[in-house]
C-alpha positions as a Python dict, from the first residue, in 0.01 Angstrom:
ca = {
    (1, 'M'): (0, 0, 0),
    (2, 'R'): (296, 231, 64),
    (3, 'A'): (414, 230, -298),
    (4, 'P'): (71, 326, -443),
    (5, 'L'): (34, 605, -182),
    (6, 'S'): (377, 748, -264),
    (7, 'A'): (294, 733, -638),
    (8, 'S'): (-34, 917, -576),
    (9, 'W'): (145, 1169, -354),
    (10, 'R'): (399, 1251, -627),
    (11, 'S'): (128, 1314, -888),
    (12, 'H'): (-147, 1469, -669),
    (13, 'R'): (36, 1621, -374),
    (14, 'G'): (-197, 1917, -326),
    (15, 'V'): (-518, 1716, -349),
    (16, 'L'): (-391, 1447, -112),
    (17, 'A'): (-278, 1710, 141),
    (18, 'C'): (-627, 1863, 130),
    (19, 'L'): (-789, 1520, 179),
    (20, 'I'): (-565, 1443, 478),
    (21, 'L'): (-644, 1780, 638),
    (22, 'L'): (-1017, 1724, 593),
    (23, 'L'): (-996, 1374, 744),
    (24, 'A'): (-792, 1510, 1037),
    (25, 'G'): (-1051, 1784, 1084),
    (26, 'N'): (-1325, 1522, 1101),
    (27, 'A'): (-1128, 1346, 1375),
    (28, 'V'): (-1043, 1658, 1580),
    (29, 'L'): (-1352, 1879, 1551),
    (30, 'P'): (-1586, 1636, 1736),
    (31, 'M'): (-1377, 1704, 2048),
    (32, 'I'): (-1478, 2071, 2053),
    (33, 'N'): (-1806, 2083, 1860),
    (34, 'T'): (-2004, 2075, 2188),
    (35, 'T'): (-1824, 2383, 2324),
    (36, 'H'): (-1914, 2623, 2045),
    (37, 'P'): (-2186, 2625, 1773),
    (38, 'V'): (-1935, 2735, 1510),
    (39, 'A'): (-1726, 2424, 1571),
    (40, 'R'): (-2033, 2205, 1521),
    (41, 'V'): (-2120, 2376, 1192),
    (42, 'L'): (-1756, 2353, 1084),
    (43, 'D'): (-1758, 1980, 1168),
    (44, 'Y'): (-2047, 1919, 929),
    (45, 'L'): (-1895, 2142, 659),
    (46, 'V'): (-1569, 1947, 670),
    (47, 'A'): (-1764, 1621, 638),
    (48, 'Y'): (-1953, 1757, 335),
    (49, 'A'): (-1632, 1891, 181),
    (50, 'L'): (-1458, 1554, 210),
    (51, 'A'): (-1756, 1367, 63),
    (52, 'F'): (-1803, 1601, -232),
    (53, 'L'): (-1429, 1627, -301),
    (54, 'A'): (-1416, 1247, -322),
    (55, 'A'): (-1722, 1251, -549),
    (56, 'W'): (-1568, 1518, -776),
    (57, 'L'): (-1241, 1323, -804),
    (58, 'A'): (-1428, 1004, -896),
    (59, 'W'): (-1642, 1183, -1157),
    (60, 'A'): (-1332, 1346, -1306),
    (61, 'R'): (-1161, 1005, -1324),
    (62, 'A'): (-1465, 859, -1503),
    (63, 'R'): (-1459, 1138, -1763),
    (64, 'R'): (-1080, 1142, -1802),
    (65, 'E'): (-973, 779, -1838),
    (66, 'G'): (-1245, 560, -1692),
    (67, 'P'): (-1384, 319, -1634),
    (68, 'A'): (-1731, 476, -1616),
    (69, 'A'): (-1792, 289, -1288),
    (70, 'F'): (-1601, 567, -1110),
    (71, 'G'): (-1898, 797, -1173),
    (72, 'L'): (-2121, 570, -963),
    (73, 'L'): (-1852, 544, -695),
    (74, 'G'): (-1855, 923, -680),
    (75, 'L'): (-2233, 921, -643),
    (76, 'G'): (-2197, 680, -354),
    (77, 'A'): (-1947, 914, -183),
    (78, 'A'): (-2177, 1214, -229),
    (79, 'L'): (-2480, 1031, -89),
    (80, 'G'): (-2269, 910, 203),
    (81, 'G'): (-2191, 1270, 292),
    (82, 'L'): (-2556, 1377, 266),
    (83, 'H'): (-2675, 1124, 525),
    (84, 'Y'): (-2603, 1388, 792),
    (85, 'L'): (-2840, 1638, 633),
    (86, 'P'): (-3172, 1515, 786),
    (87, 'T'): (-3023, 1531, 1138),
    (88, 'Q'): (-2868, 1872, 1081),
    (89, 'L'): (-3192, 2016, 946),
    (90, 'H'): (-3397, 1851, 1224),
    (91, 'L'): (-3625, 1687, 970),
    (92, 'P'): (-3905, 1461, 1092),
    (93, 'Q'): (-3807, 1096, 1089),
    (94, 'A'): (-3440, 1197, 1065),
    (95, 'A'): (-3344, 874, 1243),
    (96, 'L'): (-3485, 684, 944),
    (97, 'A'): (-3391, 925, 665),
    (98, 'G'): (-3017, 923, 746),
    (99, 'P'): (-2972, 545, 714),
    (100, 'A'): (-3199, 547, 407),
    (101, 'I'): (-2962, 792, 231),
    (102, 'S'): (-2666, 576, 333),
    (103, 'I'): (-2839, 274, 180),
    (104, 'L'): (-2880, 467, -147),
    (105, 'G'): (-2505, 540, -139),
    (106, 'L'): (-2431, 171, -89),
    (107, 'L'): (-2656, 82, -382),
    (108, 'A'): (-2457, 328, -596),
    (109, 'L'): (-2136, 149, -493),
    (110, 'G'): (-2297, -184, -588),
    (111, 'A'): (-2401, -39, -923),
    (112, 'G'): (-2038, 70, -966),
    (113, 'F'): (-1935, -295, -940),
    (114, 'L'): (-2188, -393, -1207),
    (115, 'R'): (-2079, -102, -1431),
    (116, 'W'): (-1714, -209, -1413),
    (117, 'P'): (-1599, -400, -1725),
    (118, 'Q'): (-1634, -770, -1649),
    (119, 'Q'): (-1535, -1103, -1799),
    (120, 'I'): (-1870, -1248, -1902),
    (121, 'R'): (-1828, -1625, -1926),
    (122, 'M'): (-2202, -1693, -1955),
    (123, 'K'): (-2490, -1486, -2087),
    (124, 'R'): (-2654, -1425, -1748),
    (125, 'D'): (-2342, -1371, -1537),
    (126, 'R'): (-2434, -1013, -1442),
    (127, 'A'): (-2788, -1111, -1339),
    (128, 'R'): (-2655, -1388, -1117),
    (129, 'T'): (-2401, -1148, -968),
    (130, 'V'): (-2683, -910, -868),
    (131, 'L'): (-2877, -1200, -719),
    (132, 'D'): (-2570, -1307, -518),
    (133, 'G'): (-2552, -963, -357),
    (134, 'V'): (-2927, -956, -297),
    (135, 'A'): (-2913, -1305, -140),
    (136, 'I'): (-2637, -1199, 105),
    (137, 'A'): (-2818, -876, 200),
    (138, 'L'): (-3157, -1044, 235),
    (139, 'S'): (-3004, -1327, 440),
    (140, 'M'): (-2846, -1082, 683),
    (141, 'F'): (-3167, -882, 715),
    (142, 'T'): (-3368, -1200, 774),
    (143, 'A'): (-3117, -1307, 1041),
    (144, 'A'): (-3154, -966, 1211),
    (145, 'W'): (-3533, -1004, 1201),
    (146, 'L'): (-3501, -1347, 1361),
    (147, 'A'): (-3277, -1202, 1634),
    (148, 'M'): (-3516, -916, 1716),
    (149, 'G'): (-3825, -1133, 1713),
    (150, 'S'): (-4133, -947, 1834),
    (151, 'M'): (-3947, -693, 2048),
    (152, 'A'): (-4090, -342, 2017),
    (153, 'W'): (-3761, -193, 2137),
    (154, 'V'): (-3408, -312, 2084),
    (155, 'G'): (-3214, -155, 2367),
    (156, 'R'): (-3261, 221, 2332),
    (157, 'L'): (-3392, 203, 1974),
    (158, 'P'): (-3745, 136, 1851),
    (159, 'Q'): (-3776, -168, 1629),
    (160, 'R'): (-3837, 25, 1305),
    (161, 'V'): (-3521, 233, 1353),
    (162, 'M'): (-3321, -77, 1437),
    (163, 'L'): (-3457, -248, 1127),
    (164, 'M'): (-3337, 46, 919),
    (165, 'Y'): (-2987, 9, 1062),
    (166, 'A'): (-3005, -367, 1003),
    (167, 'L'): (-3100, -295, 642),
    (168, 'Q'): (-2801, -58, 612),
    (169, 'I'): (-2564, -323, 751),
    (170, 'S'): (-2716, -588, 523),
    (171, 'A'): (-2672, -364, 219),
    (172, 'S'): (-2308, -308, 320),
    (173, 'L'): (-2252, -683, 341),
    (174, 'G'): (-2427, -745, 10),
    (175, 'V'): (-2220, -484, -178),
    (176, 'L'): (-1901, -596, -3),
    (177, 'A'): (-1976, -955, -108),
    (178, 'L'): (-1985, -842, -471),
    (179, 'W'): (-1646, -673, -452),
    (180, 'L'): (-1487, -956, -251),
    (181, 'L'): (-1644, -1278, -379),
    (182, 'Q'): (-1690, -1176, -742),
    (183, 'E'): (-1372, -970, -787),
    (184, 'I'): (-1237, -1238, -1021),
    (185, 'R'): (-1491, -1126, -1284),
    (186, 'L'): (-1367, -768, -1291),
    (187, 'M'): (-1147, -677, -1585),
    (188, 'L'): (-878, -406, -1604),
    (189, 'P'): (-618, -575, -1379),
    (190, 'E'): (-409, -258, -1404),
    (191, 'Q'): (-673, -93, -1179),
    (192, 'S'): (-613, -339, -895),
    (193, 'Q'): (-509, -57, -659),
    (194, 'A'): (-836, 128, -718),
    (195, 'K'): (-1035, -189, -657),
    (196, 'G'): (-843, -248, -334),
    (197, 'Y'): (-930, 102, -207),
    (198, 'V'): (-1298, 47, -290),
    (199, 'R'): (-1303, -279, -94),
    (200, 'A'): (-1137, -105, 203),
    (201, 'A'): (-1399, 173, 184),
    (202, 'L'): (-1681, -83, 194),
    (203, 'I'): (-1525, -251, 498),
    (204, 'A'): (-1507, 91, 667),
    (205, 'L'): (-1875, 153, 585),
    (206, 'L'): (-1970, -187, 725),
    (207, 'C'): (-1778, -116, 1046),
    (208, 'H'): (-1937, 231, 1069),
    (209, 'G'): (-2288, 94, 1033),
    (210, 'S'): (-2230, -187, 1283),
    (211, 'I'): (-2058, 31, 1547),
    (212, 'S'): (-2315, 311, 1511),
    (213, 'A'): (-2602, 66, 1555),
    (214, 'L'): (-2432, -96, 1857),
    (215, 'L'): (-2367, 242, 2023),
    (216, 'R'): (-2727, 352, 1966),
    (217, 'V'): (-2869, 27, 2103),
    (218, 'T'): (-2656, 47, 2419),
    (219, 'G'): (-2717, 419, 2468),
    (220, 'H'): (-2351, 520, 2423),
    (221, 'Y'): (-2404, 715, 2101),
    (222, 'Q'): (-2327, 1055, 2251),
    (223, 'G'): (-2042, 1300, 2286),
    (224, 'Y'): (-1713, 1225, 2116),
    (225, 'T'): (-1795, 854, 2102),
    (226, 'A'): (-2089, 928, 1872),
    (227, 'H'): (-1907, 1179, 1653),
    (228, 'G'): (-1585, 980, 1660),
    (229, 'S'): (-1762, 675, 1513),
    (230, 'E'): (-1852, 890, 1215),
    (231, 'V'): (-1481, 920, 1136),
    (232, 'L'): (-1513, 569, 992),
    (233, 'H'): (-1763, 704, 740),
    (234, 'Q'): (-1527, 987, 647),
    (235, 'A'): (-1244, 735, 618),
    (236, 'A'): (-1455, 546, 362),
    (237, 'N'): (-1492, 866, 155),
    (238, 'F'): (-1117, 925, 191),
    (239, 'L'): (-1050, 574, 56),
    (240, 'L'): (-1290, 633, -238),
    (241, 'A'): (-1093, 950, -317),
    (242, 'L'): (-770, 749, -310),
    (243, 'A'): (-930, 500, -551),
    (244, 'A'): (-1001, 785, -791),
    (245, 'L'): (-643, 914, -760),
    (246, 'S'): (-467, 578, -780),
    (247, 'P'): (-247, 533, -1090),
    (248, 'S'): (-265, 236, -1319),
    (249, 'S'): (-21, -41, -1233),
    (250, 'P'): (134, -311, -1455),
    (251, 'A'): (-108, -601, -1486),
    (252, 'K'): (7, -925, -1329),
    (253, 'P'): (2, -1208, -1586),
    (254, 'E'): (-138, -1456, -1335),
    (255, 'A'): (-429, -1228, -1251),
    (256, 'A'): (-579, -1267, -1596),
    (257, 'R'): (-553, -1646, -1584),
    (258, 'R'): (-685, -1695, -1229),
    (259, 'A'): (-976, -1939, -1233),
    (260, 'P'): (-1301, -1865, -1045),
    (261, 'S'): (-1320, -2021, -698),
    (262, 'A'): (-1595, -2279, -646),
    (263, 'L'): (-1601, -2196, -273),
    (264, 'Q'): (-1656, -1826, -337),
    (265, 'A'): (-1941, -1906, -576),
    (266, 'F'): (-2100, -2133, -314),
    (267, 'I'): (-2089, -1885, -21),
    (268, 'P'): (-2406, -1683, -114),
    (269, 'S'): (-2609, -2004, -152),
    (270, 'A'): (-2468, -2154, 169),
    (271, 'V'): (-2545, -1843, 376),
    (272, 'S'): (-2894, -1818, 228),
    (273, 'L'): (-2970, -2185, 297),
    (274, 'A'): (-2848, -2155, 657),
    (275, 'V'): (-3072, -1853, 722),
    (276, 'L'): (-3366, -2028, 553),
    (277, 'L'): (-3322, -2326, 787),
    (278, 'L'): (-3326, -2095, 1090),
    (279, 'A'): (-3634, -1916, 961),
    (280, 'A'): (-3811, -2247, 893),
    (281, 'F'): (-3729, -2366, 1245),
    (282, 'Q'): (-3873, -2045, 1388),
    (283, 'I'): (-4188, -2054, 1175),
    (284, 'L'): (-4261, -2423, 1232),
    (285, 'R'): (-4186, -2415, 1603),
    (286, 'P'): (-4481, -2557, 1806),
    (287, 'H'): (-4711, -2305, 1975),
    (288, 'A'): (-4537, -2019, 1795),
    (289, 'E'): (-4738, -1718, 1685),
    (290, 'P'): (-4786, -1674, 1308),
    (291, 'Q'): (-4498, -1466, 1172),
    (292, 'R'): (-4614, -1339, 835),
    (293, 'A'): (-4324, -1095, 794),
    (294, 'L'): (-4066, -1366, 857),
    (295, 'L'): (-4252, -1599, 623),
    (296, 'G'): (-4247, -1328, 355),
    (297, 'L'): (-3873, -1275, 400),
    (298, 'G'): (-3817, -1650, 373),
    (299, 'V'): (-4023, -1674, 57),
    (300, 'A'): (-3837, -1377, -93),
    (301, 'L'): (-3500, -1530, -9),
    (302, 'L'): (-3606, -1868, -148),
    (303, 'S'): (-3729, -1696, -466),
    (304, 'V'): (-3392, -1524, -509),
    (305, 'L'): (-3213, -1857, -471),
    (306, 'M'): (-3445, -2033, -715),
    (307, 'L'): (-3408, -1754, -971),
    (308, 'R'): (-3030, -1751, -929),
    (309, 'H'): (-2996, -2125, -981),
    (310, 'G'): (-3258, -2124, -1257),
    (311, 'L'): (-3049, -1873, -1450),
    (312, 'L'): (-2743, -2089, -1388),
    (313, 'I'): (-2924, -2395, -1527),
    (314, 'L'): (-3028, -2199, -1838),
    (315, 'D'): (-2670, -2085, -1891),
    (316, 'L'): (-2539, -2439, -1845),
    (317, 'E'): (-2790, -2573, -2096),
    (318, 'R'): (-2691, -2304, -2344),
    (319, 'L'): (-2324, -2376, -2278),
    (320, 'S'): (-2388, -2748, -2330),
    (321, 'Q'): (-2562, -2680, -2661),
    (322, 'D'): (-2282, -2449, -2775),
    (323, 'L'): (-2025, -2708, -2672),
    (324, 'E'): (-2207, -2979, -2867),
    (325, 'G'): (-2220, -2752, -3169),
    (326, 'R'): (-1848, -2674, -3142),
    (327, 'V'): (-1765, -3043, -3101),
    (328, 'E'): (-1972, -3130, -3408),
    (329, 'E'): (-1812, -2851, -3608),
    (330, 'R'): (-1467, -2957, -3495),
    (331, 'T'): (-1547, -3318, -3585),
    (332, 'R'): (-1658, -3212, -3932),
    (333, 'K'): (-1338, -3015, -3980),
    (334, 'L'): (-1126, -3306, -3861),
    (335, 'E'): (-1308, -3544, -4095),
    (336, 'A'): (-1260, -3299, -4383),
    (337, 'H'): (-889, -3264, -4300),
    (338, 'H'): (-858, -3642, -4275),
    (339, 'H'): (-1030, -3688, -4609),
    (340, 'E'): (-808, -3421, -4764),
    (341, 'A'): (-495, -3576, -4614),
    (342, 'M'): (-591, -3921, -4740),
    (343, 'G'): (-665, -3772, -5081),
    (344, 'D'): (-326, -3601, -5083),
    (345, 'L'): (-157, -3927, -4988),
    (346, 'R'): (-343, -4116, -5258),
    (347, 'M'): (-258, -3846, -5514),
    (348, 'R'): (110, -3855, -5421),
    (349, 'M'): (120, -4231, -5448),
    (350, 'M'): (-56, -4227, -5785),
    (351, 'A'): (155, -3937, -5907),
    (352, 'G'): (474, -4113, -5795),
    (353, 'L'): (372, -4434, -5968),
    (354, 'A'): (273, -4245, -6282),
    (355, 'A'): (598, -4049, -6275),
    (356, 'G'): (797, -4375, -6263),
    (357, 'L'): (602, -4519, -6555),
    (358, 'A'): (635, -4191, -6745),
    (359, 'H'): (1010, -4194, -6693),
    (360, 'D'): (1038, -4546, -6835),
    (361, 'L'): (801, -4457, -7118),
    (362, 'N'): (1007, -4147, -7196),
    (363, 'N'): (1316, -4365, -7236),
    (364, 'I'): (1128, -4592, -7477),
    (365, 'L'): (1004, -4290, -7672),
    (366, 'G'): (1361, -4164, -7696),
    (367, 'I'): (1465, -4493, -7860),
    (368, 'I'): (1171, -4470, -8102),
    (369, 'R'): (1264, -4112, -8198),
    (370, 'L'): (1626, -4219, -8255),
    (371, 'R'): (1516, -4505, -8482),
    (372, 'V'): (1284, -4271, -8671),
    (373, 'D'): (1576, -4037, -8738),
    (374, 'L'): (1783, -4324, -8871),
    (375, 'L'): (1501, -4453, -9093),
    (376, 'E'): (1443, -4109, -9245),
    (377, 'E'): (1792, -4112, -9393),
    (378, 'T'): (1720, -4417, -9616),
    (379, 'S'): (1341, -4394, -9659),
    (380, 'T'): (1138, -4317, -9969),
    (381, 'P'): (907, -4010, -9987),
    (382, 'V'): (603, -4220, -9900),
    (383, 'Q'): (785, -4375, -9608),
    (384, 'R'): (891, -4028, -9490),
    (385, 'E'): (525, -3924, -9468),
    (386, 'N'): (451, -4223, -9244),
    (387, 'L'): (762, -4151, -9039),
    (388, 'A'): (649, -3786, -8996),
    (389, 'V'): (320, -3910, -8848),
    (390, 'L'): (514, -4145, -8622),
    (391, 'R'): (746, -3859, -8514),
    (392, 'E'): (449, -3630, -8438),
    (393, 'T'): (285, -3906, -8235),
    (394, 'T'): (598, -3973, -8033),
    (395, 'E'): (637, -3598, -7968),
    (396, 'R'): (283, -3583, -7835),
    (397, 'A'): (351, -3885, -7616),
    (398, 'A'): (674, -3725, -7492),
    (399, 'T'): (482, -3405, -7407),
    (400, 'M'): (232, -3609, -7211),
    (401, 'T'): (507, -3785, -7016),
    (402, 'R'): (664, -3449, -6932),
    (403, 'R'): (328, -3331, -6795),
    (404, 'I'): (298, -3648, -6589),
    (405, 'L'): (646, -3597, -6450),
    (406, 'A'): (568, -3230, -6372),
    (407, 'S'): (246, -3322, -6190),
    (408, 'G'): (427, -3573, -5973),
    (409, 'R'): (682, -3333, -5822),
    (410, 'A'): (674, -2993, -5658),
    (411, 'Q'): (772, -2723, -5898),
    (412, 'D'): (1023, -2456, -5809),
    (413, 'I'): (835, -2134, -5735),
    (414, 'A'): (955, -1788, -5631),
    (415, 'P'): (677, -1616, -5431),
    (416, 'T'): (680, -1239, -5428),
    (417, 'A'): (440, -960, -5337),
    (418, 'F'): (290, -798, -5645),
    (419, 'D'): (-11, -595, -5761),
    (420, 'F'): (-269, -860, -5842),
    (421, 'T'): (-514, -607, -5988),
    (422, 'D'): (-271, -495, -6259),
    (423, 'W'): (-155, -853, -6317),
    (424, 'M'): (-507, -983, -6379),
    (425, 'E'): (-603, -693, -6603),
    (426, 'S'): (-288, -745, -6812),
    (427, 'R'): (-396, -1105, -6879),
    (428, 'G'): (-747, -1025, -6989),
    (429, 'A'): (-650, -1043, -7359),
    (430, 'L'): (-472, -1378, -7306),
    (431, 'F'): (-777, -1527, -7135),
    (432, 'Q'): (-998, -1407, -7418),
    (433, 'A'): (-760, -1560, -7674),
    (434, 'L'): (-789, -1898, -7499),
    (435, 'L'): (-1168, -1896, -7547),
    (436, 'R'): (-1356, -1983, -7863),
    (437, 'P'): (-1441, -1699, -8102),
    (438, 'D'): (-1802, -1653, -7982),
    (439, 'Q'): (-1733, -1713, -7615),
    (440, 'T'): (-1702, -1406, -7389),
    (441, 'Q'): (-1541, -1324, -7060),
    (442, 'D'): (-1637, -1083, -6780),
    (443, 'L'): (-1332, -974, -6580),
    (444, 'Q'): (-1420, -804, -6249),
    (445, 'V'): (-1116, -716, -6037),
    (446, 'S'): (-1131, -494, -5727),
    (447, 'R'): (-883, -213, -5679),
    (448, 'D'): (-565, -240, -5469),
    (449, 'L'): (-541, -619, -5460),
    (450, 'H'): (-200, -757, -5365),
    (451, 'V'): (-93, -1119, -5328),
    (452, 'F'): (219, -1304, -5217),
    (453, 'A'): (268, -1576, -5477),
    (454, 'D'): (467, -1688, -5780),
    (455, 'P'): (333, -1505, -6089),
    (456, 'Q'): (447, -1776, -6333),
    (457, 'S'): (273, -2057, -6146),
    (458, 'L'): (-43, -1843, -6113),
    (459, 'D'): (-30, -1788, -6488),
    (460, 'Q'): (-35, -2164, -6538),
    (461, 'V'): (-319, -2198, -6286),
    (462, 'F'): (-547, -1948, -6457),
    (463, 'Q'): (-469, -2069, -6808),
    (464, 'N'): (-569, -2421, -6703),
    (465, 'L'): (-891, -2295, -6541),
    (466, 'V'): (-982, -2084, -6844),
    (467, 'T'): (-910, -2377, -7077),
    (468, 'N'): (-1130, -2606, -6867),
    (469, 'A'): (-1409, -2348, -6874),
    (470, 'R'): (-1376, -2315, -7252),
    (471, 'D'): (-1415, -2689, -7300),
    (472, 'A'): (-1711, -2703, -7059),
    (473, 'M'): (-1909, -2409, -7202),
    (474, 'G'): (-2116, -2399, -7516),
    (475, 'P'): (-2010, -2210, -7830),
    (476, 'T'): (-2153, -1882, -7693),
    (477, 'G'): (-2077, -1932, -7325),
    (478, 'N'): (-1969, -1663, -7084),
    (479, 'L'): (-1680, -1689, -6838),
    (480, 'C'): (-1683, -1464, -6529),
    (481, 'I'): (-1360, -1404, -6337),
    (482, 'R'): (-1410, -1205, -6017),
    (483, 'A'): (-1136, -1103, -5769),
    (484, 'Q'): (-1198, -918, -5442),
    (485, 'H'): (-1059, -855, -5095),
    (486, 'G'): (-1095, -1129, -4833),
    (487, 'P'): (-997, -1159, -4465),
    (488, 'G'): (-617, -1150, -4496),
    (489, 'S'): (-635, -1288, -4849),
    (490, 'V'): (-756, -1231, -5203),
    (491, 'L'): (-1061, -1427, -5316),
    (492, 'V'): (-1086, -1523, -5684),
    (493, 'E'): (-1387, -1685, -5847),
    (494, 'V'): (-1369, -1843, -6196),
    (495, 'R'): (-1727, -1926, -6295),
    (496, 'D'): (-1855, -2069, -6623),
    (497, 'D'): (-2210, -2125, -6745),
    (498, 'G'): (-2151, -2480, -6866),
    (499, 'P'): (-2358, -2790, -6784),
    (500, 'G'): (-2208, -2828, -6437),
    (501, 'I'): (-2050, -3130, -6268),
    (502, 'P'): (-2251, -3423, -6129),
    (503, 'P'): (-2230, -3446, -5746),
    (504, 'E'): (-2066, -3788, -5759),
    (505, 'H'): (-1774, -3641, -5958),
    (506, 'L'): (-1709, -3330, -5747),
    (507, 'A'): (-1496, -3502, -5482),
    (508, 'R'): (-1266, -3653, -5750),
    (509, 'M'): (-1207, -3350, -5972),
    (510, 'F'): (-855, -3287, -5837),
    (511, 'E'): (-745, -3651, -5854),
    (512, 'P'): (-470, -3725, -6106),
    (513, 'F'): (-591, -3897, -6426),
    (514, 'F'): (-958, -3841, -6339),
    (515, 'T'): (-1132, -3664, -6626),
    (516, 'T'): (-1478, -3628, -6773),
    (517, 'K'): (-1342, -3527, -7116),
    (518, 'A'): (-1321, -3774, -7399),
    (519, 'K'): (-959, -3679, -7480),
    (520, 'G'): (-851, -3544, -7140),
    (521, 'T'): (-553, -3664, -6940),
    (522, 'G'): (-685, -3577, -6595),
    (523, 'L'): (-369, -3384, -6503),
    (524, 'G'): (-476, -3022, -6550),
    (525, 'L'): (-676, -2973, -6228),
    (526, 'A'): (-434, -3188, -6026),
    (527, 'T'): (-154, -2956, -6139),
    (528, 'V'): (-367, -2651, -6057),
    (529, 'R'): (-432, -2774, -5704),
    (530, 'N'): (-65, -2853, -5641),
    (531, 'L'): (44, -2509, -5762),
    (532, 'V'): (-218, -2330, -5548),
    (533, 'I'): (-113, -2525, -5238),
    (534, 'Q'): (254, -2453, -5307),
    (535, 'N'): (162, -2083, -5307),
    (536, 'R'): (2, -2129, -4961),
    (537, 'G'): (-346, -2085, -5100),
    (538, 'S'): (-656, -2301, -5130),
    (539, 'I'): (-899, -2399, -5404),
    (540, 'R'): (-1241, -2561, -5401),
    (541, 'I'): (-1524, -2629, -5647),
    (542, 'E'): (-1889, -2534, -5639),
    (543, 'S'): (-2113, -2676, -5910),
    (544, 'Q'): (-2475, -2755, -5981),
    (545, 'V'): (-2590, -2954, -6278),
    (546, 'G'): (-2737, -2719, -6538),
    (547, 'Q'): (-2609, -2402, -6365),
    (548, 'G'): (-2235, -2407, -6432),
    (549, 'T'): (-1922, -2452, -6225),
    (550, 'A'): (-1717, -2215, -6008),
    (551, 'F'): (-1357, -2258, -5894),
    (552, 'L'): (-1301, -2057, -5575),
    (553, 'L'): (-940, -1965, -5498),
    (554, 'E'): (-800, -1801, -5186),
    (555, 'L'): (-455, -1651, -5237),
    (556, 'P'): (-245, -1515, -4949),
    (557, 'A'): (-209, -1139, -4913),
    (558, 'P'): (134, -1000, -4816),
    (559, 'E'): (3, -882, -4476),
    (560, 'R'): (-108, -1235, -4381),
    (561, 'L'): (232, -1379, -4470),
    (562, 'L'): (412, -1117, -4263),
    (563, 'L'): (198, -1199, -3958),
    (564, 'A'): (222, -1577, -4003),
}
């Protein structure tokens, strides 16, 4: 506590000196306020000054840096100072009005707890927090009612005045329970000093209410003893002012990870159940007079408990449903990843096998080309024509083997950040040239798109996709290529208006050697997928029979790669 006080003293020396003088005045003036009327008036003025200075500091803190809960703490300090006003003005029922104003101040402090930013783990956490405080306060008030029984007077106090003090003490306990038992929910760990001062102020208010009630009951609330007990109330306002002046401190890492205590959560219910058992014993006692007020308090307390636990059950059911949904979603993702991993493994195995066969076939084709060259030297013109066909066929076979070999190994790529908008627009003419004469394209590219990828491999990707769309569309089909910003990526859609892909074929479209074309090799889309994955992107297909097919690509933006 010494370090926070010295930090506050360095930054608010004048204000702290004024607060200390006011608190000292509240302690000294009661010694002489009975000797001179001016001293008595000055005693009250000092009490008001301390209360309203604390309120002004809290309101200024709420406006300056927050949290907004400081505004309600300031209201509590102001109301705490005004509880002297009914007695000073000799208002009727001043003995009841003073504690009533104090109770309003305590409610403002409780509202300050609720207004403080909190970690909401369940939807109805705040409502249950309020019910916890109400349960503690109502339990204490019910216990006081049980203790007083049917007595018209409690010591020197009439029952109604004593009940008002019991209500004030119960409210103090209820609000203090919020700040002590539920402190784990409060956010802003850097404000731990301020929260500590508020808890100390509530303890001072609880002691003030208890000591004042005890002194009044025993008839000792007079002279300096009476006025001296009020110093506890002024000390509470002093502590609220310190809370408003306290600087932010470095947050402790363990404070944010501290788990809620099951014992602390159980205390309000345990106290309420204990008081309910005592009330039930009193009500059901043989030959006891009907106690409707006690029965009403018991019913109210039981209702608070039922509502509190009912809200908890609703939250647990909602949490269970959310957990089931998350588990199902996670299971679906794991199954999809498993299916994708198995597909990748199968593709690698098939591609490796095909690459081995293609390598052997390429060697055989090399021998055939060599023999063709030798035969051309001694062949007749007719034979040369046949040999030309044979050479062209072997060249086509060699090209196919090169494509098989390329699809079976990762290609060397050089990713770089570049302007994807300009790059796509510069290839519009190439894409149109790949289409048939009467087919059209609609290129829609957003401004300021940038990707981190290999331009040459992307060129191969889009040429393959455009070629596939050309073969799928009719003579007058339209190809739409749309590129736009995504969350940390660039989203590209290549959509044709062809006949679409049957559902049973969709899952196999990226498999090597799977094709729906009469003269296709089944390597184009497999190569596209490998190149997209090598560029740290993703690709998927959406298609409906009769409505066309869309290839959806997600390419990494430079910002995402820098943060990865």
